[in-house]
Structure formats: structure tokens, C-alpha cells
């Protein structure tokens, strides 16, 4: 199982880096996870739109799903055969899918409600889910295949609720919007690099990627904050970063 970062910024994209976006490949199957703002061009640097076999969206905020729209438009308008399976919390994609008249994207996708909590199979991948506190329904996920495992928080405060599902994971990809403290409006709905480090320790994760950093954040400050709570390898998710668990 191999995962490649397409973006990694929270809220809105930077000049050189898009928002959340991850490409997971295993045994010829390609899963696109959270295609947020400004990740579509990065996606095209790795695969053709017709090579994406399924999409997993943790929640409906545009920094996690906006670039699903150009993907679907391209598939519909270039004749890529078959509907693309979209797995997301119930209703999470309604606004995005409503950007076009129904005929424009007809046949380009099929929506599957993501159970929270629950377990499902997407191609050769086993996916476990749990809901994490956020401004709207948000899934934390654990993906397992070929003896390797990745856990991803999406967004979400209260990360301790994710520790059991993420237990013993090979790679934890954790939202870390700020380094050590949050603005009052974010408290309980988002997290910090310190929170991510604490989660990595509680889950006994083998490695930690920090993602969803606020635009303009100091990456070293985030790494240092996480390192006060976790003594394993810590990396900030930037475009092109690859983890290969095969």
C-alpha cells in the first residue's frame, strides 16, 4: 500500500501547495482521499482521471472535497466509462454535486453513505470509521490492506476518540491546524500538532504525518510541538511526500 500527498494545507491553498488530498494505491487499485482545493493538478501529475477507482471524502468542507468537481466534470465530458464510487458521510457531497445541472454529470458517479462508526470494503481495502467532533459530520478512518495500515483523522477535535481505531497503525496522518493552541472558535472542532503527537503515542503509531496546517504555518514549530508528546518519526505532509507500506 502506497500513499502520496497531493496537498496538505487546511482552510485555503497556499501558492505552492493545495489543501487536503491523498492518493492511495494498492494492487492496481487507486483510491483518492479528500480531494480539497487545488489538488486536481497534483493528481494529474500521478494518474489519469480514468485511473481513479474510488473516492473517499471524510466530510463536506471544500478544503477536503472541492476538487472532486473537476474530476467528475473531466470524467463526464471525456467519456470515461462507468460511474465513480464516492464514499462520504450522508449528505456531505450534496452541495458540490449540485453545482451542475443533473444532466452534466449524469452517469459519472454513484454516492455511497459512509457508515460512522462502521466498516466497509473499497476494492482491496478494508476501511474502518469513527466520527470525530467537527463543525459538521467528519469521519476518522483506518485503511488496511496487504498487512499495512494507515489511519487518517480528516479534521476533528477530541482526537482521543480515535486512538482505539488507530491502535498500532503503521502510519497516522493527523490534522494539526495549529502547533499548540487554537482560536476559541476552533476549540473542540479542530486540533493541534501537540494533539496529533499525543494521539500518535496513545495509538502506538509507527510514524506520524502532520497535515491540514494553517496556511503560512511554521513547519518546524509543528514538528517540535508534536515531538513533545511523541518520540517516533514525524513529517509534515507536503505535495509529493510518499509512504510505501508494502
CSV table of C-alpha atoms in Angstrom, one decimal:
chain,number,residue,atom,x,y,z
A,1,UNK,CA,0.0,0.0,0.0
A,2,UNK,CA,1.4,3.4,-1.1
A,3,UNK,CA,0.1,6.8,-0.2
A,4,UNK,CA,1.1,10.1,-1.9
A,5,UNK,CA,0.3,13.6,-0.6
A,6,UNK,CA,-1.3,15.9,-3.1
A,7,UNK,CA,-1.8,18.9,-0.8
A,8,UNK,CA,-1.7,19.2,2.9
A,9,UNK,CA,-2.9,22.7,3.8
A,10,UNK,CA,-6.0,23.5,5.8
A,11,UNK,CA,-8.7,26.1,5.0
A,12,UNK,CA,-7.4,27.5,1.7
A,13,UNK,CA,-4.4,26.7,-0.5
A,14,UNK,CA,-1.0,28.3,-0.5
A,15,UNK,CA,0.8,29.4,-3.7
A,16,UNK,CA,2.8,26.2,-3.9
A,17,UNK,CA,0.6,23.8,-2.0
A,18,UNK,CA,-3.1,22.7,-2.2
A,19,UNK,CA,-5.4,21.6,0.6
A,20,UNK,CA,-6.0,18.1,1.8
A,21,UNK,CA,-5.5,15.5,-0.8
A,22,UNK,CA,-4.1,12.0,-0.7
A,23,UNK,CA,-3.7,9.3,-3.4
A,24,UNK,CA,-3.6,5.7,-2.1
A,25,UNK,CA,-2.7,2.8,-4.4
A,26,UNK,CA,-2.6,-0.9,-3.7
A,27,UNK,CA,-2.5,-3.9,-6.1
A,28,UNK,CA,-3.5,-1.7,-9.1
A,29,UNK,CA,-6.4,-0.1,-7.2
A,30,UNK,CA,-6.4,3.7,-6.8
A,31,UNK,CA,-8.3,5.5,-4.0
A,32,UNK,CA,-8.5,9.3,-3.9
A,33,UNK,CA,-8.9,10.6,-0.4
A,34,UNK,CA,-10.2,14.2,0.4
A,35,UNK,CA,-9.6,16.0,-2.9
A,36,UNK,CA,-9.6,19.5,-1.5
A,37,UNK,CA,-8.9,22.9,-3.1
A,38,UNK,CA,-6.0,23.0,-5.7
A,39,UNK,CA,-5.2,19.2,-5.6
A,40,UNK,CA,-6.6,18.3,-9.0
A,41,UNK,CA,-3.5,19.4,-10.9
A,42,UNK,CA,-1.3,17.5,-8.5
A,43,UNK,CA,-3.5,14.4,-9.0
A,44,UNK,CA,-2.9,14.6,-12.8
A,45,UNK,CA,0.8,14.5,-12.2
A,46,UNK,CA,0.4,11.0,-10.9
A,47,UNK,CA,-2.6,9.4,-12.6
A,48,UNK,CA,-5.1,10.0,-15.3
A,49,UNK,CA,-8.7,10.8,-14.2
A,50,UNK,CA,-9.9,7.4,-15.6
A,51,UNK,CA,-7.4,5.6,-13.4
A,52,UNK,CA,-9.1,6.7,-10.1
A,53,UNK,CA,-11.2,3.7,-9.0
A,54,UNK,CA,-13.0,5.3,-6.0
A,55,UNK,CA,-13.1,8.4,-3.8
A,56,UNK,CA,-13.3,8.7,0.0
A,57,UNK,CA,-14.3,12.0,1.5
A,58,UNK,CA,-14.2,12.4,5.3
A,59,UNK,CA,-16.5,15.5,5.3
A,60,UNK,CA,-18.1,18.2,3.2
A,61,UNK,CA,-15.9,21.2,3.8
A,62,UNK,CA,-14.4,22.4,0.4
A,63,UNK,CA,-10.8,22.2,1.6
A,64,UNK,CA,-11.5,18.4,1.7
A,65,UNK,CA,-13.7,17.9,-1.4
A,66,UNK,CA,-13.8,20.9,-3.8
A,67,UNK,CA,-11.5,19.3,-6.4
A,68,UNK,CA,-13.8,16.3,-6.7
A,69,UNK,CA,-15.8,18.6,-9.0
A,70,UNK,CA,-13.2,19.0,-11.8
A,71,UNK,CA,-12.5,15.2,-11.6
A,72,UNK,CA,-16.2,14.4,-12.2
A,73,UNK,CA,-16.5,17.0,-14.9
A,74,UNK,CA,-13.5,15.6,-16.7
A,75,UNK,CA,-14.8,12.1,-16.5
A,76,UNK,CA,-18.3,13.1,-17.7
A,77,UNK,CA,-17.1,15.3,-20.5
A,78,UNK,CA,-14.3,13.0,-21.9
A,79,UNK,CA,-16.4,9.8,-21.8
A,80,UNK,CA,-14.6,7.9,-19.0
A,81,UNK,CA,-16.9,4.8,-18.7
A,82,UNK,CA,-18.7,3.8,-15.6
A,83,UNK,CA,-19.8,5.7,-12.5
A,84,UNK,CA,-17.1,6.6,-10.0
A,85,UNK,CA,-17.9,5.3,-6.5
A,86,UNK,CA,-18.0,8.2,-3.9
A,87,UNK,CA,-17.9,7.3,-0.2
A,88,UNK,CA,-18.7,10.1,2.1
A,89,UNK,CA,-20.9,10.9,5.2
A,90,UNK,CA,-24.6,11.1,4.3
A,91,UNK,CA,-25.3,14.4,2.5
A,92,UNK,CA,-21.7,15.6,2.6
A,93,UNK,CA,-21.4,16.0,-1.1
A,94,UNK,CA,-24.9,17.4,-1.9
A,95,UNK,CA,-23.7,21.0,-2.3
A,96,UNK,CA,-20.8,20.1,-4.5
A,97,UNK,CA,-22.8,17.7,-6.7
A,98,UNK,CA,-25.4,20.4,-7.1
A,99,UNK,CA,-23.0,22.8,-8.8
A,100,UNK,CA,-24.1,21.4,-12.2
A,101,UNK,CA,-27.4,20.5,-13.7
A,102,UNK,CA,-28.0,16.8,-13.1
A,103,UNK,CA,-27.5,16.0,-16.8
A,104,UNK,CA,-24.0,17.4,-16.8
A,105,UNK,CA,-22.6,14.7,-14.5
A,106,UNK,CA,-25.1,12.0,-15.3
A,107,UNK,CA,-23.6,8.6,-15.0
A,108,UNK,CA,-20.2,10.0,-13.8
A,109,UNK,CA,-20.6,9.0,-10.1
A,110,UNK,CA,-22.5,6.9,-7.6
A,111,UNK,CA,-22.7,8.0,-3.9
A,112,UNK,CA,-22.4,5.6,-1.0
A,113,UNK,CA,-23.1,6.8,2.5
A,114,UNK,CA,-20.1,6.3,4.8
A,115,UNK,CA,-21.1,4.5,8.0
A,116,UNK,CA,-19.9,6.3,11.2
A,117,UNK,CA,-18.9,4.2,13.0
A,118,UNK,CA,-18.7,1.2,10.7
A,119,UNK,CA,-16.6,-0.9,8.4
A,120,UNK,CA,-16.7,-1.3,4.7
A,121,UNK,CA,-14.6,-2.6,1.8
A,122,UNK,CA,-13.5,-0.4,-1.1
A,123,UNK,CA,-11.8,-2.5,-3.7
A,124,UNK,CA,-9.0,-4.5,-1.9
A,125,UNK,CA,-9.0,-2.0,1.0
A,126,UNK,CA,-10.7,-2.6,4.4
A,127,UNK,CA,-11.9,0.7,5.9
A,128,UNK,CA,-13.0,1.3,9.5
A,129,UNK,CA,-14.6,4.6,10.5
A,130,UNK,CA,-15.4,6.6,13.6
A,131,UNK,CA,-17.0,10.1,13.8
A,132,UNK,CA,-14.8,12.8,15.3
A,133,UNK,CA,-16.1,16.1,16.6
A,134,UNK,CA,-16.1,18.8,14.0
A,135,UNK,CA,-18.3,21.6,12.7
A,136,UNK,CA,-20.2,19.0,10.6
A,137,UNK,CA,-20.1,15.2,10.4
A,138,UNK,CA,-16.5,14.1,9.9
A,139,UNK,CA,-15.1,10.6,9.6
A,140,UNK,CA,-11.8,9.4,11.0
A,141,UNK,CA,-10.7,6.4,9.0
A,142,UNK,CA,-8.3,3.4,9.2
A,143,UNK,CA,-7.4,1.7,5.9
A,144,UNK,CA,-5.8,-1.7,5.9
A,145,UNK,CA,-4.5,-3.8,3.0
A,146,UNK,CA,-1.7,-6.3,2.5
A,147,UNK,CA,-0.7,-6.3,6.1
A,148,UNK,CA,-0.2,-2.5,6.2
A,149,UNK,CA,-2.4,0.1,7.8
A,150,UNK,CA,-2.9,3.9,7.6
A,151,UNK,CA,-5.1,6.0,9.9
A,152,UNK,CA,-6.4,9.5,8.9
A,153,UNK,CA,-8.3,11.9,11.1
A,154,UNK,CA,-9.8,14.1,8.4
A,155,UNK,CA,-10.4,17.1,10.6
A,156,UNK,CA,-11.7,16.9,14.2
A,157,UNK,CA,-11.2,17.8,17.8
A,158,UNK,CA,-11.3,15.2,20.5
A,159,UNK,CA,-8.7,13.0,18.8
A,160,UNK,CA,-8.5,10.7,21.8
A,161,UNK,CA,-11.7,9.1,20.5
A,162,UNK,CA,-9.7,7.9,17.5
A,163,UNK,CA,-6.9,6.2,19.5
A,164,UNK,CA,-8.6,2.8,19.6
A,165,UNK,CA,-9.4,2.6,15.9
A,166,UNK,CA,-5.8,3.8,15.1
A,167,UNK,CA,-4.2,1.4,17.6
A,168,UNK,CA,-0.9,0.0,16.3
A,169,UNK,CA,-1.2,1.7,12.9
A,170,UNK,CA,1.8,1.9,10.6
A,171,UNK,CA,1.2,5.5,9.6
A,172,UNK,CA,-1.0,8.1,11.3
A,173,UNK,CA,-2.0,11.1,9.2
A,174,UNK,CA,-3.3,13.6,11.7
A,175,UNK,CA,-4.9,17.1,11.3
A,176,UNK,CA,-2.7,19.7,13.0
A,177,UNK,CA,-4.2,23.0,12.2
A,178,UNK,CA,-2.1,25.0,14.7
A,179,UNK,CA,1.0,24.0,16.6
A,180,UNK,CA,-0.1,24.2,20.3
A,181,UNK,CA,-3.2,26.4,20.7
A,182,UNK,CA,-6.4,27.0,18.9
A,183,UNK,CA,-8.5,30.1,18.4
A,184,UNK,CA,-11.6,29.9,20.6
A,185,UNK,CA,-13.9,29.3,17.6
A,186,UNK,CA,-11.9,26.1,16.7
A,187,UNK,CA,-11.7,24.6,20.2
A,188,UNK,CA,-13.4,21.2,20.2
A,189,UNK,CA,-13.7,21.0,16.5
A,190,UNK,CA,-10.1,21.0,15.3
A,191,UNK,CA,-6.7,20.1,16.8
A,192,UNK,CA,-3.1,20.9,17.1
A,193,UNK,CA,0.3,19.3,16.4
A,194,UNK,CA,0.5,18.6,20.1
A,195,UNK,CA,-2.8,16.8,20.0
A,196,UNK,CA,-1.6,14.8,17.0
A,197,UNK,CA,1.6,13.8,18.9
A,198,UNK,CA,-0.5,12.7,21.9
A,199,UNK,CA,-2.8,10.7,19.6
A,200,UNK,CA,0.2,9.0,18.0
A,201,UNK,CA,1.6,8.0,21.3
A,202,UNK,CA,-1.8,6.7,22.6
A,203,UNK,CA,-2.3,4.7,19.4
A,204,UNK,CA,1.3,3.4,19.4
A,205,UNK,CA,1.6,4.6,15.8
A,206,UNK,CA,4.8,3.7,14.0
A,207,UNK,CA,5.0,7.1,12.2
A,208,UNK,CA,3.2,10.4,12.2
A,209,UNK,CA,2.4,12.8,9.3
A,210,UNK,CA,1.1,16.2,10.3
A,211,UNK,CA,-1.4,17.6,7.9
A,212,UNK,CA,-4.1,20.4,7.5
A,213,UNK,CA,-1.6,23.0,8.7
A,214,UNK,CA,-3.0,26.6,8.6
A,215,UNK,CA,-1.6,28.4,5.6
A,216,UNK,CA,1.7,30.1,6.3
A,217,UNK,CA,2.4,27.9,9.4
A,218,UNK,CA,6.0,27.2,10.5
A,219,UNK,CA,6.5,23.5,9.8
A,220,UNK,CA,9.4,23.2,12.3
A,221,UNK,CA,7.2,24.7,15.1
A,222,UNK,CA,4.6,22.0,14.3
A,223,UNK,CA,7.1,19.2,14.3
A,224,UNK,CA,8.6,20.4,17.6
A,225,UNK,CA,5.2,20.6,19.2
A,226,UNK,CA,4.3,17.0,18.2
A,227,UNK,CA,7.7,15.8,19.3
A,228,UNK,CA,7.0,16.9,22.9
A,229,UNK,CA,4.3,14.1,23.0
A,230,UNK,CA,5.6,11.5,20.5
A,231,UNK,CA,9.1,10.1,20.0
A,232,UNK,CA,8.6,8.4,16.7
A,233,UNK,CA,9.3,9.8,13.2
A,234,UNK,CA,7.3,13.0,12.5
A,235,UNK,CA,6.9,14.5,9.0
A,236,UNK,CA,4.8,17.5,7.7
A,237,UNK,CA,2.7,16.4,4.8
A,238,UNK,CA,3.8,18.3,1.6
A,239,UNK,CA,3.0,17.5,-2.0
A,240,UNK,CA,4.9,14.6,-3.3
A,241,UNK,CA,5.6,13.0,0.1
A,242,UNK,CA,5.3,9.2,-0.3
A,243,UNK,CA,4.8,6.4,2.2
A,244,UNK,CA,5.2,2.9,1.0
A,245,UNK,CA,4.0,0.2,3.4
A,246,UNK,CA,4.4,-2.7,1.0
